[in-house]
């Protein structure tokens, strides 16, 4: 084992000389030295506002992501097409029912497949008349 170098001894002595400073490091935060300063309040408020801003920003970012996702999904396309054709909610439900019975990859395909609305290709029961009216509305020319 080699003897300690001169620089290592100097570092140890320097740390020992500053020991008193290190032992009093937390004194300003307790006991009679505890003082509330205006800058503490400003810092706390800035931190709180930053946190609230972060939460609000994340909320809006998540909402925008949800809107974007619904626009790009198959269901979102069906909703946009239904809104474009000014379909009622019951007509939209009927379209979704026809699409699910036909097991379509994209429910929006009902807008380009008139054969799905005929009585032979779907088991709509009491909604057959409504399906025929909807097909006439969607696929008639003019």
PDB file of C-alpha atoms in Angstrom:
ATOM      1  CA  UNK A   1       0.000   0.000   0.000  1.00  0.00           C
ATOM      2  CA  UNK A   2       1.477   3.312  -1.066  1.00  0.00           C
ATOM      3  CA  UNK A   3       1.389   6.422   1.109  1.00  0.00           C
ATOM      4  CA  UNK A   4      -1.292   9.011   0.285  1.00  0.00           C
ATOM      5  CA  UNK A   5      -0.258  11.711  -2.138  1.00  0.00           C
ATOM      6  CA  UNK A   6       0.167  15.327  -1.135  1.00  0.00           C
ATOM      7  CA  UNK A   7      -2.861  16.456  -3.168  1.00  0.00           C
ATOM      8  CA  UNK A   8      -5.104  13.835  -1.510  1.00  0.00           C
ATOM      9  CA  UNK A   9      -4.013  15.069   1.920  1.00  0.00           C
ATOM     10  CA  UNK A  10      -4.685  18.667   0.875  1.00  0.00           C
ATOM     11  CA  UNK A  11      -8.188  17.720  -0.284  1.00  0.00           C
ATOM     12  CA  UNK A  12      -8.902  15.970   3.021  1.00  0.00           C
ATOM     13  CA  UNK A  13      -7.683  18.971   5.008  1.00  0.00           C
ATOM     14  CA  UNK A  14      -9.758  21.346   2.891  1.00  0.00           C
ATOM     15  CA  UNK A  15     -12.901  19.284   3.523  1.00  0.00           C
ATOM     16  CA  UNK A  16     -12.183  19.192   7.267  1.00  0.00           C
ATOM     17  CA  UNK A  17     -11.688  22.957   7.318  1.00  0.00           C
ATOM     18  CA  UNK A  18     -15.115  23.477   5.754  1.00  0.00           C
ATOM     19  CA  UNK A  19     -16.888  21.040   8.055  1.00  0.00           C
ATOM     20  CA  UNK A  20     -18.449  23.832  10.095  1.00  0.00           C
ATOM     21  CA  UNK A  21     -20.006  25.314   6.953  1.00  0.00           C
ATOM     22  CA  UNK A  22     -21.459  21.951   5.987  1.00  0.00           C
ATOM     23  CA  UNK A  23     -22.952  21.337   9.434  1.00  0.00           C
ATOM     24  CA  UNK A  24     -24.824  24.678   9.320  1.00  0.00           C
ATOM     25  CA  UNK A  25     -26.113  24.139   5.790  1.00  0.00           C
ATOM     26  CA  UNK A  26     -29.749  23.471   6.733  1.00  0.00           C
ATOM     27  CA  UNK A  27     -30.015  25.937   9.619  1.00  0.00           C
ATOM     28  CA  UNK A  28     -31.972  28.499   7.592  1.00  0.00           C
ATOM     29  CA  UNK A  29     -34.856  26.077   7.139  1.00  0.00           C
ATOM     30  CA  UNK A  30     -35.651  25.328  10.792  1.00  0.00           C
ATOM     31  CA  UNK A  31     -35.798  26.800  14.253  1.00  0.00           C
ATOM     32  CA  UNK A  32     -35.371  30.518  14.913  1.00  0.00           C
ATOM     33  CA  UNK A  33     -33.692  31.065  11.532  1.00  0.00           C
ATOM     34  CA  UNK A  34     -36.822  30.060   9.629  1.00  0.00           C
ATOM     35  CA  UNK A  35     -38.001  33.130   7.735  1.00  0.00           C
ATOM     36  CA  UNK A  36     -40.624  33.461   5.053  1.00  0.00           C
ATOM     37  CA  UNK A  37     -39.470  35.618   2.192  1.00  0.00           C
ATOM     38  CA  UNK A  38     -41.454  37.090  -0.691  1.00  0.00           C
ATOM     39  CA  UNK A  39     -39.194  35.385  -3.213  1.00  0.00           C
ATOM     40  CA  UNK A  40     -40.208  32.030  -1.717  1.00  0.00           C
ATOM     41  CA  UNK A  41     -43.849  32.814  -2.501  1.00  0.00           C
ATOM     42  CA  UNK A  42     -43.001  33.946  -6.040  1.00  0.00           C
ATOM     43  CA  UNK A  43     -41.063  30.753  -6.691  1.00  0.00           C
ATOM     44  CA  UNK A  44     -43.854  28.601  -5.281  1.00  0.00           C
ATOM     45  CA  UNK A  45     -46.481  30.381  -7.383  1.00  0.00           C
ATOM     46  CA  UNK A  46     -44.337  30.056 -10.517  1.00  0.00           C
ATOM     47  CA  UNK A  47     -43.940  26.335  -9.846  1.00  0.00           C
ATOM     48  CA  UNK A  48     -47.681  25.931  -9.257  1.00  0.00           C
ATOM     49  CA  UNK A  49     -48.568  27.863 -12.431  1.00  0.00           C
ATOM     50  CA  UNK A  50     -46.097  25.778 -14.406  1.00  0.00           C
ATOM     51  CA  UNK A  51     -47.676  22.577 -13.126  1.00  0.00           C
ATOM     52  CA  UNK A  52     -51.210  23.775 -13.910  1.00  0.00           C
ATOM     53  CA  UNK A  53     -50.056  24.884 -17.365  1.00  0.00           C
ATOM     54  CA  UNK A  54     -48.532  21.466 -17.963  1.00  0.00           C
ATOM     55  CA  UNK A  55     -51.751  19.696 -16.950  1.00  0.00           C
ATOM     56  CA  UNK A  56     -53.884  21.970 -19.152  1.00  0.00           C
ATOM     57  CA  UNK A  57     -51.476  21.558 -22.062  1.00  0.00           C
ATOM     58  CA  UNK A  58     -51.545  17.770 -21.738  1.00  0.00           C
ATOM     59  CA  UNK A  59     -55.344  17.840 -21.590  1.00  0.00           C
ATOM     60  CA  UNK A  60     -55.600  19.803 -24.839  1.00  0.00           C
ATOM     61  CA  UNK A  61     -52.958  17.638 -26.508  1.00  0.00           C
ATOM     62  CA  UNK A  62     -54.856  14.463 -25.592  1.00  0.00           C
ATOM     63  CA  UNK A  63     -58.142  15.940 -26.828  1.00  0.00           C
ATOM     64  CA  UNK A  64     -56.522  16.888 -30.139  1.00  0.00           C
ATOM     65  CA  UNK A  65     -55.069  13.385 -30.461  1.00  0.00           C
ATOM     66  CA  UNK A  66     -58.506  11.849 -29.842  1.00  0.00           C
ATOM     67  CA  UNK A  67     -60.104  14.111 -32.447  1.00  0.00           C
ATOM     68  CA  UNK A  68     -57.391  13.273 -34.954  1.00  0.00           C
ATOM     69  CA  UNK A  69     -57.744   9.556 -34.252  1.00  0.00           C
ATOM     70  CA  UNK A  70     -61.511   9.628 -34.729  1.00  0.00           C
ATOM     71  CA  UNK A  71     -61.078  11.481 -38.023  1.00  0.00           C
ATOM     72  CA  UNK A  72     -58.719   8.824 -39.309  1.00  0.00           C
ATOM     73  CA  UNK A  73     -60.585   5.767 -38.042  1.00  0.00           C
ATOM     74  CA  UNK A  74     -63.196   3.754 -39.929  1.00  0.00           C
ATOM     75  CA  UNK A  75     -65.896   4.876 -37.517  1.00  0.00           C
ATOM     76  CA  UNK A  76     -64.847   8.494 -37.951  1.00  0.00           C
ATOM     77  CA  UNK A  77     -65.194   8.140 -41.721  1.00  0.00           C
ATOM     78  CA  UNK A  78     -68.674   6.674 -41.305  1.00  0.00           C
ATOM     79  CA  UNK A  79     -69.648   9.599 -39.065  1.00  0.00           C
ATOM     80  CA  UNK A  80     -68.293  12.158 -41.529  1.00  0.00           C
ATOM     81  CA  UNK A  81     -70.139  10.566 -44.442  1.00  0.00           C
ATOM     82  CA  UNK A  82     -73.345  10.382 -42.408  1.00  0.00           C
ATOM     83  CA  UNK A  83     -73.002  14.063 -41.506  1.00  0.00           C
ATOM     84  CA  UNK A  84     -72.359  14.946 -45.155  1.00  0.00           C
ATOM     85  CA  UNK A  85     -75.556  13.134 -46.190  1.00  0.00           C
ATOM     86  CA  UNK A  86     -77.425  14.689 -43.236  1.00  0.00           C
ATOM     87  CA  UNK A  87     -78.543  11.346 -41.868  1.00  0.00           C
ATOM     88  CA  UNK A  88     -80.523  11.126 -38.645  1.00  0.00           C
ATOM     89  CA  UNK A  89     -79.289   9.121 -35.674  1.00  0.00           C
ATOM     90  CA  UNK A  90     -81.698   6.285 -36.432  1.00  0.00           C
ATOM     91  CA  UNK A  91     -80.424   6.153 -40.024  1.00  0.00           C
ATOM     92  CA  UNK A  92     -76.843   6.093 -38.739  1.00  0.00           C
ATOM     93  CA  UNK A  93     -77.721   3.213 -36.388  1.00  0.00           C
ATOM     94  CA  UNK A  94     -79.268   1.369 -39.328  1.00  0.00           C
ATOM     95  CA  UNK A  95     -76.095   1.884 -41.379  1.00  0.00           C
ATOM     96  CA  UNK A  96     -73.952   0.538 -38.524  1.00  0.00           C
ATOM     97  CA  UNK A  97     -76.292  -2.448 -38.194  1.00  0.00           C
ATOM     98  CA  UNK A  98     -76.063  -3.196 -41.926  1.00  0.00           C
ATOM     99  CA  UNK A  99     -72.269  -2.846 -41.819  1.00  0.00           C
ATOM    100  CA  UNK A 100     -71.935  -5.172 -38.830  1.00  0.00           C
ATOM    101  CA  UNK A 101     -74.244  -7.792 -40.379  1.00  0.00           C
ATOM    102  CA  UNK A 102     -72.219  -7.695 -43.594  1.00  0.00           C
ATOM    103  CA  UNK A 103     -68.974  -7.985 -41.565  1.00  0.00           C
ATOM    104  CA  UNK A 104     -67.350  -5.168 -43.525  1.00  0.00           C
ATOM    105  CA  UNK A 105     -63.723  -4.263 -42.887  1.00  0.00           C
ATOM    106  CA  UNK A 106     -64.722  -0.604 -42.899  1.00  0.00           C
ATOM    107  CA  UNK A 107     -68.279   0.375 -41.907  1.00  0.00           C
ATOM    108  CA  UNK A 108     -68.099   3.270 -44.383  1.00  0.00           C
ATOM    109  CA  UNK A 109     -68.299   0.737 -47.234  1.00  0.00           C
ATOM    110  CA  UNK A 110     -72.093   0.797 -46.870  1.00  0.00           C
ATOM    111  CA  UNK A 111     -72.003   4.094 -48.784  1.00  0.00           C
ATOM    112  CA  UNK A 112     -70.651   2.368 -51.911  1.00  0.00           C
ATOM    113  CA  UNK A 113     -72.407  -1.010 -51.722  1.00  0.00           C
ATOM    114  CA  UNK A 114     -76.128  -0.665 -52.497  1.00  0.00           C
ATOM    115  CA  UNK A 115     -76.599  -4.443 -52.564  1.00  0.00           C
ATOM    116  CA  UNK A 116     -76.286  -4.478 -48.755  1.00  0.00           C
ATOM    117  CA  UNK A 117     -79.641  -2.677 -48.472  1.00  0.00           C
ATOM    118  CA  UNK A 118     -81.711  -5.263 -50.342  1.00  0.00           C
ATOM    119  CA  UNK A 119     -83.893  -7.706 -48.454  1.00  0.00           C
ATOM    120  CA  UNK A 120     -81.986 -10.747 -49.692  1.00  0.00           C
ATOM    121  CA  UNK A 121     -78.606  -9.699 -48.348  1.00  0.00           C
ATOM    122  CA  UNK A 122     -79.545  -8.520 -44.878  1.00  0.00           C
ATOM    123  CA  UNK A 123     -81.775  -9.720 -42.084  1.00  0.00           C
ATOM    124  CA  UNK A 124     -83.196  -6.345 -41.110  1.00  0.00           C
ATOM    125  CA  UNK A 125     -86.651  -7.566 -40.190  1.00  0.00           C
ATOM    126  CA  UNK A 126     -88.976  -4.644 -39.507  1.00  0.00           C
ATOM    127  CA  UNK A 127     -86.361  -2.149 -40.718  1.00  0.00           C
ATOM    128  CA  UNK A 128     -86.400  -3.328 -44.349  1.00  0.00           C
ATOM    129  CA  UNK A 129     -88.675  -0.500 -45.476  1.00  0.00           C
ATOM    130  CA  UNK A 130     -86.469   2.057 -43.762  1.00  0.00           C
ATOM    131  CA  UNK A 131     -83.387   0.462 -45.365  1.00  0.00           C
ATOM    132  CA  UNK A 132     -84.991   0.702 -48.826  1.00  0.00           C
ATOM    133  CA  UNK A 133     -85.815   4.389 -48.260  1.00  0.00           C
ATOM    134  CA  UNK A 134     -82.279   5.046 -47.077  1.00  0.00           C
ATOM    135  CA  UNK A 135     -80.786   3.199 -50.060  1.00  0.00           C
ATOM    136  CA  UNK A 136     -82.959   5.219 -52.438  1.00  0.00           C
ATOM    137  CA  UNK A 137     -81.816   8.416 -50.744  1.00  0.00           C
ATOM    138  CA  UNK A 138     -78.130   7.469 -50.845  1.00  0.00           C
ATOM    139  CA  UNK A 139     -77.895   5.840 -54.260  1.00  0.00           C
ATOM    140  CA  UNK A 140     -80.478   7.584 -56.426  1.00  0.00           C
ATOM    141  CA  UNK A 141     -79.106   9.803 -59.158  1.00  0.00           C
ATOM    142  CA  UNK A 142     -80.152  13.417 -59.107  1.00  0.00           C
TER     143      UNK A 142
END
